[in-house]
Short mmCIF file of C-alpha atoms in Angstrom, two decimals:
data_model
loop_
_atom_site.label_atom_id
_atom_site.label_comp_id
_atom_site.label_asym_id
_atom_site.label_seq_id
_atom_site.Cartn_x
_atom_site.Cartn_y
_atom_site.Cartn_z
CA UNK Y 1 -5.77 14.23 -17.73
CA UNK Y 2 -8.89 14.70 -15.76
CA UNK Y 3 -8.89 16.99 -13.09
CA UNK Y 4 -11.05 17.51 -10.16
CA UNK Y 5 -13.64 19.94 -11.27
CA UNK Y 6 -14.41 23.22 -8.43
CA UNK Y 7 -11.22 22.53 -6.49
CA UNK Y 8 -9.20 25.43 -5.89
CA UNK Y 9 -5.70 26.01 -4.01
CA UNK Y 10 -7.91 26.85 -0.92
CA UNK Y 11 -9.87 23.70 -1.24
CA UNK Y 12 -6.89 21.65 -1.41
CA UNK Y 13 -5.28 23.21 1.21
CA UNK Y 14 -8.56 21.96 2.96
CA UNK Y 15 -8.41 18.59 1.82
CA UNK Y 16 -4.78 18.22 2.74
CA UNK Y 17 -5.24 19.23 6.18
CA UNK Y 18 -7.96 17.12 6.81
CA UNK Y 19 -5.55 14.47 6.00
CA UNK Y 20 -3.26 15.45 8.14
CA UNK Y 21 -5.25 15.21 10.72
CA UNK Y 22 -6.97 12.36 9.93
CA UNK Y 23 -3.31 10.68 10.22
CA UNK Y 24 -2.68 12.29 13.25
CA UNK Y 25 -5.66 11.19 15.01
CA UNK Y 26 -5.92 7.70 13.99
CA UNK Y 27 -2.00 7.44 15.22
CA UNK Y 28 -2.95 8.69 18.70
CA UNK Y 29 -5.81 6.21 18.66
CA UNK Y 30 -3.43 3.54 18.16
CA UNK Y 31 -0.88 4.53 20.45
CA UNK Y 32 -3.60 5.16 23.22
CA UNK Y 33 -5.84 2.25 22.82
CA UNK Y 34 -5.67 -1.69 23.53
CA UNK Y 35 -5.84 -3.85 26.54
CA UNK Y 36 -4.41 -0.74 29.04
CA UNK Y 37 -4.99 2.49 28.08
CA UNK Y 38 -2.25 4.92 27.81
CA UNK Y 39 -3.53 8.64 27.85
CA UNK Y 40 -2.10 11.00 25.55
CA UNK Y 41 0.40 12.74 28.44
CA UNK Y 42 1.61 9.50 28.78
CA UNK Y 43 2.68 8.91 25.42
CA UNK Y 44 4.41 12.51 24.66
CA UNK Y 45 6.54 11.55 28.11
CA UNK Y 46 7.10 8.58 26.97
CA UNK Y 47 8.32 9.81 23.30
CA UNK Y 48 10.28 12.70 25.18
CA UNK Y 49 12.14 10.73 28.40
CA UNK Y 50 12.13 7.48 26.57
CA UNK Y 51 12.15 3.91 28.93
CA UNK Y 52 11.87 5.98 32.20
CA UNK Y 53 10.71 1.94 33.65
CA UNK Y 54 6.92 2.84 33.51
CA UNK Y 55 4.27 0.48 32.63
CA UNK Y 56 2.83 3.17 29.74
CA UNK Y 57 6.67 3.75 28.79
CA UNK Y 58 7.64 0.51 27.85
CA UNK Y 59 3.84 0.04 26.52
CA UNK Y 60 4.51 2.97 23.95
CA UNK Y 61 7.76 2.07 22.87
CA UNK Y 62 7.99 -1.22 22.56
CA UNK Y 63 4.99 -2.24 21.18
CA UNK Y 64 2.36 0.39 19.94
CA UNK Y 65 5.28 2.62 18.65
CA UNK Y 66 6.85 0.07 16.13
CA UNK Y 67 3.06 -1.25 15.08
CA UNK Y 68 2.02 2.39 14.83
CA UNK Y 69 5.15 3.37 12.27
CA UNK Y 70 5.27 0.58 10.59
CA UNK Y 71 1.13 1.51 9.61
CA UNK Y 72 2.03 4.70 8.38
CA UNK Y 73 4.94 3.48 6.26
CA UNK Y 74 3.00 0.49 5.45
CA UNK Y 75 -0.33 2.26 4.27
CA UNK Y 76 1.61 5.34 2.67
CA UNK Y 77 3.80 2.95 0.57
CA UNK Y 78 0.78 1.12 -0.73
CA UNK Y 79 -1.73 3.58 -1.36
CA UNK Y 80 0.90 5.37 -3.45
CA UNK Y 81 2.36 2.35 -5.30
CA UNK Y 82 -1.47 1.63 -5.94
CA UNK Y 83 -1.69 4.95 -7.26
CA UNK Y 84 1.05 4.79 -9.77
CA UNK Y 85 0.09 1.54 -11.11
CA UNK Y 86 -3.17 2.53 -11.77
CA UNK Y 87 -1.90 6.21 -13.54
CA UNK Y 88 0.82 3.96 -15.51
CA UNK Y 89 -1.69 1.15 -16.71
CA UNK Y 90 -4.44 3.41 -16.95
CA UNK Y 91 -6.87 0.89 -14.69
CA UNK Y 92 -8.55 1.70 -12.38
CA UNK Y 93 -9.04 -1.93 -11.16
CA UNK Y 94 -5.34 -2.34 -10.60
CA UNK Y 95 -3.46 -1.89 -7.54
CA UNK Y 96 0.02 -4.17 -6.18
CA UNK Y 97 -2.41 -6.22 -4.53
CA UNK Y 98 -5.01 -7.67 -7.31
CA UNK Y 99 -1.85 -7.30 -10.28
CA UNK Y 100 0.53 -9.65 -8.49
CA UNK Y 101 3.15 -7.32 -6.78
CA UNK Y 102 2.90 -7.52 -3.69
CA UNK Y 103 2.75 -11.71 -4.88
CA UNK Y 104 6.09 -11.17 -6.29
CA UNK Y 105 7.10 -9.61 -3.44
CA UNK Y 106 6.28 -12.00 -1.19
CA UNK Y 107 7.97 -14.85 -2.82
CA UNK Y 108 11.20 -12.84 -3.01
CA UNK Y 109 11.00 -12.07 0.43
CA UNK Y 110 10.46 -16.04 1.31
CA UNK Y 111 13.64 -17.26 -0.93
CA UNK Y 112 15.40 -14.97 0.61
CA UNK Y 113 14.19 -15.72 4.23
CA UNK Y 114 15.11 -19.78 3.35
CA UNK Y 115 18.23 -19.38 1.12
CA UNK Y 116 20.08 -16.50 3.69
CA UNK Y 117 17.65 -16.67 6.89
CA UNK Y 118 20.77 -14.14 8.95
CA UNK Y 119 20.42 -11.82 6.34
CA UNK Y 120 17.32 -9.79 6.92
CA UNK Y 121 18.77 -6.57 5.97
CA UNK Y 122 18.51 -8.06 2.40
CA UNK Y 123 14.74 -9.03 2.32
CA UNK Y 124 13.60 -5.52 1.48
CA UNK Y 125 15.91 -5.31 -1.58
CA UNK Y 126 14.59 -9.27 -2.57
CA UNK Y 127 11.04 -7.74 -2.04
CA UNK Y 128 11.94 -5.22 -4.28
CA UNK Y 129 13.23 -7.63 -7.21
CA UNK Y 130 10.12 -9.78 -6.97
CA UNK Y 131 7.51 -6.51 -6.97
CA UNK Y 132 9.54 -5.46 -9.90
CA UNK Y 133 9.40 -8.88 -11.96
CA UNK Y 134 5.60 -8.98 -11.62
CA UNK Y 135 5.10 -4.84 -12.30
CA UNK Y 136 7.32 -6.08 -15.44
CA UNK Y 137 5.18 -8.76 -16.58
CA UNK Y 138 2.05 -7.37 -16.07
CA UNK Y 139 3.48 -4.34 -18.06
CA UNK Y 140 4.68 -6.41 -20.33
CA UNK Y 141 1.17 -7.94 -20.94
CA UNK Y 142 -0.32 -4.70 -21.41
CA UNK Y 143 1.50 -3.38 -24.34
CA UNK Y 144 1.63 -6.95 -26.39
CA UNK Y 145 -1.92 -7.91 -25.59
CA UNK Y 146 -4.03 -4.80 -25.30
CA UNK Y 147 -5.77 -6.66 -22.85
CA UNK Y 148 -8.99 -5.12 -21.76
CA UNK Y 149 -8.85 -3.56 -18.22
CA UNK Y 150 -10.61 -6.30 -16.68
CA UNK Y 151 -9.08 -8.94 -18.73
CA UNK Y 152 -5.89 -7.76 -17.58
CA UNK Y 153 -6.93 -7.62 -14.10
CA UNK Y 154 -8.00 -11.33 -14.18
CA UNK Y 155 -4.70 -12.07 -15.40
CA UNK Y 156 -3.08 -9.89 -12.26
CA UNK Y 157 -4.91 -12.54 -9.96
CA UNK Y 158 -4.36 -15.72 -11.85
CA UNK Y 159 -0.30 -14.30 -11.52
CA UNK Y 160 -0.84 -13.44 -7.92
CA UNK Y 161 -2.27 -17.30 -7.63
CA UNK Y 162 0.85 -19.09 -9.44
CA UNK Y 163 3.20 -16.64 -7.47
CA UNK Y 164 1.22 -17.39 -3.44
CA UNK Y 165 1.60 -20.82 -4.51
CA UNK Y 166 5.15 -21.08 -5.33
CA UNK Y 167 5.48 -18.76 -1.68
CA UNK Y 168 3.23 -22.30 -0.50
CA UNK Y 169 6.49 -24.41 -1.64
CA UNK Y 170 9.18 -22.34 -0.68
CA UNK Y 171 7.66 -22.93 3.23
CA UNK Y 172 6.97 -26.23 2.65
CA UNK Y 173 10.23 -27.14 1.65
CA UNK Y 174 11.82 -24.74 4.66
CA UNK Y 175 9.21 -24.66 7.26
CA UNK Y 176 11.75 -21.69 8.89
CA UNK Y 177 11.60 -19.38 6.41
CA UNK Y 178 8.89 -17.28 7.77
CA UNK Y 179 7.93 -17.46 10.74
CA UNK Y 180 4.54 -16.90 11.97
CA UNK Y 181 3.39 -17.74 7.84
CA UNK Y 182 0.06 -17.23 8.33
CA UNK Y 183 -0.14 -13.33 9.53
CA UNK Y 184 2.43 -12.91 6.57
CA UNK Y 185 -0.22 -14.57 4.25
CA UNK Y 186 -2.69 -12.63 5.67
CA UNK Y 187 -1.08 -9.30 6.09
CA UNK Y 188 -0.57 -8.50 10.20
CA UNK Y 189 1.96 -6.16 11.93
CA UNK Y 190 1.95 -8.10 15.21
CA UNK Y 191 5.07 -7.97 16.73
CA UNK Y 192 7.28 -5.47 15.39
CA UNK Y 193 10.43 -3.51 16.14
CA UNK Y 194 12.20 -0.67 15.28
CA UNK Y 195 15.27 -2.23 14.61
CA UNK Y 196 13.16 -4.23 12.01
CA UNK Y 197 11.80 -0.96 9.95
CA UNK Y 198 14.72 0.67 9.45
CA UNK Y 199 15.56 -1.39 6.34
CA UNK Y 200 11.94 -0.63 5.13
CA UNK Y 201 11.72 2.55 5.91
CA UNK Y 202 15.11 3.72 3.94
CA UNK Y 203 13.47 2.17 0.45
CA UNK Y 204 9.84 3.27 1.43
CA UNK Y 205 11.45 7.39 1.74
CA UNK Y 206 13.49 6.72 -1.47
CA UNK Y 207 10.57 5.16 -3.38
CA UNK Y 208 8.30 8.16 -1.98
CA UNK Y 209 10.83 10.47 -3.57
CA UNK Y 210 11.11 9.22 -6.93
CA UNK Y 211 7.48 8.83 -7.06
CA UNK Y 212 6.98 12.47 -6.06
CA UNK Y 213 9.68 13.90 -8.43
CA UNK Y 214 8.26 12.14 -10.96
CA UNK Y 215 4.67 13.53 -10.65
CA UNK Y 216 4.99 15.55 -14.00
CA UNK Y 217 6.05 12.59 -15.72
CA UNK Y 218 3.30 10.63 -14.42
CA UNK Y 219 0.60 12.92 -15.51
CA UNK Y 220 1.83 12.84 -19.33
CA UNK Y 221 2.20 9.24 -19.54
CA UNK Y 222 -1.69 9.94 -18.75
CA UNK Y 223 -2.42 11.45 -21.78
CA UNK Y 224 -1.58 8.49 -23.66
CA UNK Y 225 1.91 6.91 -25.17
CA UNK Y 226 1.73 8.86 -28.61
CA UNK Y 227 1.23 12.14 -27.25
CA UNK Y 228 3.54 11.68 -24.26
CA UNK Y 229 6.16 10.85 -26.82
CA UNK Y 230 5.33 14.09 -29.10
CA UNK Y 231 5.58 15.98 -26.09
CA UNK Y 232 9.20 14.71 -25.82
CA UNK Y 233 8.72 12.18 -22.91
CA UNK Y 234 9.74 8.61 -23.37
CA UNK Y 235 6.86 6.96 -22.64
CA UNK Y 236 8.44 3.31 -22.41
CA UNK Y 237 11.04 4.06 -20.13
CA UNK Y 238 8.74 6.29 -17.81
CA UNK Y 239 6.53 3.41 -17.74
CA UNK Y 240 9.20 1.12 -16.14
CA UNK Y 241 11.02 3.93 -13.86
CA UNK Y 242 7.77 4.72 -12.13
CA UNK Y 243 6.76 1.08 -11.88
CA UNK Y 244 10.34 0.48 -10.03
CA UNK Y 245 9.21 3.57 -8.01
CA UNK Y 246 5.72 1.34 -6.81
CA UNK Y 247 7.74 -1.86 -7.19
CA UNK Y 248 10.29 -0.60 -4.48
CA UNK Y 249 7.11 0.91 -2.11
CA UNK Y 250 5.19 -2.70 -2.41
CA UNK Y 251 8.28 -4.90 -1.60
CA UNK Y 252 9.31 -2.16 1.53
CA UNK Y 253 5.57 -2.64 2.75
CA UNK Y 254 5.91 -6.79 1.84
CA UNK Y 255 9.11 -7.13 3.51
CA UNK Y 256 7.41 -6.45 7.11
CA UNK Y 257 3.64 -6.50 7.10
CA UNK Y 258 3.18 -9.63 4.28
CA UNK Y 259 0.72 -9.31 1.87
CA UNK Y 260 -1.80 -6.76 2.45
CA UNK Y 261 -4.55 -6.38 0.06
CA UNK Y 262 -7.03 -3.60 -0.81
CA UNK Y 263 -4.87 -0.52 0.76
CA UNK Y 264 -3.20 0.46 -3.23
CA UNK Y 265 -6.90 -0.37 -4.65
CA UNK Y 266 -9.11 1.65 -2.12
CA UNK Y 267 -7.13 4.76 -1.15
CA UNK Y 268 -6.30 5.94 -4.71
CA UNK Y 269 -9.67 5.37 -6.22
CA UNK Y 270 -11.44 6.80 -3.33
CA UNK Y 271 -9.44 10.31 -3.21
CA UNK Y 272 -9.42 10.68 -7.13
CA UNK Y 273 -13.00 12.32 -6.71
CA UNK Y 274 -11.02 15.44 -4.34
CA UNK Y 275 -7.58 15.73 -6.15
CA UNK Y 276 -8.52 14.74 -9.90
CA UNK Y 277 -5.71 12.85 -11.72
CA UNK Y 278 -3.76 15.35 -11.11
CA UNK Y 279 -0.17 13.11 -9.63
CA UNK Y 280 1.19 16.43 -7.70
CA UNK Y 281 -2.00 16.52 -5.40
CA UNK Y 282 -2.63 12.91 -5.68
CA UNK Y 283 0.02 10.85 -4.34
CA UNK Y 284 0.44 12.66 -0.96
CA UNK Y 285 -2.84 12.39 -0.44
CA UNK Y 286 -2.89 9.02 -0.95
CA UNK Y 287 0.39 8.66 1.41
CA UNK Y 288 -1.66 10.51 3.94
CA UNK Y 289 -4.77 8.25 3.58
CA UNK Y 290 -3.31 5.19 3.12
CA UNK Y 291 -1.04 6.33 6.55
CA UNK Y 292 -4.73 6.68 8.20
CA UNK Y 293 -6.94 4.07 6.50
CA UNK Y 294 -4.05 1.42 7.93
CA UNK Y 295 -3.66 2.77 11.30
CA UNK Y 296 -7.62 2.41 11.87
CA UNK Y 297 -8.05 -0.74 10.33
CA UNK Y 298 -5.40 -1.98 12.70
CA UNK Y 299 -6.51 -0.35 15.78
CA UNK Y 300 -9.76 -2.25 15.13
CA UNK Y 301 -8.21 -5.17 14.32
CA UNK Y 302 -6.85 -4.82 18.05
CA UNK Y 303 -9.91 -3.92 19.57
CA UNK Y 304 -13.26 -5.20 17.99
CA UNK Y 305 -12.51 -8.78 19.53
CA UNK Y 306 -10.30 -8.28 22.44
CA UNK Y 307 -8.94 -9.89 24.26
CA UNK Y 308 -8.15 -11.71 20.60
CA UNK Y 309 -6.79 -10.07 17.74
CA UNK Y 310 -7.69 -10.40 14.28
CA UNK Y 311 -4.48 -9.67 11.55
CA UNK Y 312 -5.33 -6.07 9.82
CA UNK Y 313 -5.33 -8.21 6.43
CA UNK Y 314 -8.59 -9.85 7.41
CA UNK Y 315 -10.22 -6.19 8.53
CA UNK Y 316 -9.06 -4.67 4.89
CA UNK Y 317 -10.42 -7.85 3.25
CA UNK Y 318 -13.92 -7.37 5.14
CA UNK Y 319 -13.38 -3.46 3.60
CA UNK Y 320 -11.69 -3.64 0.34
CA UNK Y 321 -13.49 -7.07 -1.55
CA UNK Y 322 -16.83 -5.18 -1.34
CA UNK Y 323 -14.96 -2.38 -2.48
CA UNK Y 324 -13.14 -4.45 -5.38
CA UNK Y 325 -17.04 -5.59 -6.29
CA UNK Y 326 -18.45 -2.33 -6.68
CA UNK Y 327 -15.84 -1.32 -8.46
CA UNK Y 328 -16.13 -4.43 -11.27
CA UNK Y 329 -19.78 -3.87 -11.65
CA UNK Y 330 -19.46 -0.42 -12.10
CA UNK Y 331 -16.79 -0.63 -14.97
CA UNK Y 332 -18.52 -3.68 -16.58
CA UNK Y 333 -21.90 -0.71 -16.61
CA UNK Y 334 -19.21 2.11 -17.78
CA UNK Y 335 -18.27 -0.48 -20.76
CA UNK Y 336 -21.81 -1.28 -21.68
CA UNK Y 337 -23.01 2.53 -21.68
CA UNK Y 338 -19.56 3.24 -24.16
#
């Protein structure tokens, strides 16, 4: 396990709150900013008195409120189910979005939207099944192949083809499933409520718990199989308890925003170089930046071409295939220089 080389308890401290505020800021930026400006007295009143019939009131908490939640949930589930995947399959390269979860997600979600269209409270649970099936498989691939990282990768996006597809049929078939297809597609989180995120939000703080309560786990499954099994771990089932854990935080994230790319790959890989390996410091940071690097991205999304608005899954796209780029090149060097 490789840890973060200079970084002491103070330093993470530092890194932590930096974060933090990070989080904070970017959430103020997206509650205050768009086609009226709401200051920031305006929101706390808002927040405090609730609907007191203001224009900034009903502003707050019926638009930017739900959008700005369902960011943080959104970006903190991905980031850390992007984390875990890569920890549990050892790849850097992977993340829900490039190995077919989120994929699997999606189609869940969109059988479930066209075969029981009253019961939404049941598409974050059918996201769930579907995130899990794909972790599975590509697992599964893993461990009988040996796949190289890359190969295995490539075979991630080949399953996240067959599996956007089939999501293709499903709408085809019932044009009603989804509604509004293409921001789903794309990834957007026009148009939400609260009522809708509660579902979401119960499996995303579950999945966040498991994930952190498994953190020692996680970190000897890093070591390898064989010596996480002579250290008394079962390595197999770890493997598939901590994929449910990202499984259940990419279908909660699914179930509401559609499929998002780039947030699992970019936040992870990116903080790795403060925290180390090390899952303790690791996946809250990642919550915490993934919380941020969404809210941004979708405050920009908002604002860059106002009065239009582009979906956030277009702005992490712009952000995260570069990204995804880099990355290939520079493990196709790291391979050549082994």
């Amino acid at each position: 396990m490789k840890s973060s080389p200079g970084y002491s308890t103070r330093n993470n401290a530092y890194l932590f709150a930096a974060l933090a505020a990070l989080a904070a800021l970017a959430a103020v930026l997206a509650l205050s900013l768009g086609a009226e400006r709401v200051t920031p007295a305006e929101i706390i009143a808002a927040l405090v008195r609730g609907d007191d019939g203001s224009a900034a009131a009903r502003i707050v908490l019926y638009a930017r409120l739900p959008r700005a939640l369902g960011c943080i949930l959104a970006g903190a589930a991905l980031a850390v189910s992007g984390a875990i995947t890569q920890s549990v399959l050892a790849n850097p390269l992977a993340s829900p979005g490039t190995i077919g979860v989120n994929a699997g997600a999606g189609l869940a979600a969109a059988l479930c939207c066209a075969l029981a269209p009253s019961a939404l409270w049941l598409v974050p649970l059918a996201s769930f099944a579907g995130a899990m099936a794909a972790a599975l498989l590509v697992l599964l691939m893993a461990e009988r192949t040996g796949a190289a990282k890359i190969t295995l990768v490539l075979a991630g996006v080949a399953v996240s083809n067959i599996l956007a597809a089939l999501v293709d049929a499903v709408v085809t078939f019932a044009p009603d499933a989804l509604n509004a297809y293409s921001d789903f597609r794309i990834g957007s989180l026009a148009n939400l409520t609260l009522a809708r995120l509660a579902a979401p939000a119960l499996v995303t703080a579950l999945g966040l718990a498991a994930a952190f309560a498994l953190s020692n786990e996680l970190d000897v499954l890093m070591l390898g199989g064989d010596v996480a099994e002579s250290l008394g771990l079962r390595a197999g089932r770890a493997r598939v308890v901590l994929l449910a854990a990202a499984a259940a935080l990419a279908g909660a994230a699914v179930s509401f925003a559609g499929l998002l790319g780039f947030v699992g790959l970019v936040t992870p890989h990116m903080l790795r170089r403060f925290t180390g390996d090390e899952a303790r410091l690791l996946l809250p940071a990642s919550a915490l930046g993934g919380a941020a690097l969404l809210l941004l991205c979708d405050t920009a999304s908002r604002l860059v071409f106002a009065p239009y608005e582009l979906p956030v899954g277009i702005t992490l796209a712009l952000i995260g295939g570069p990204f995804f780029i880099w990355l290939l090149l520079r493990q196709r060097r790291v391979r050549r220089h082994d």
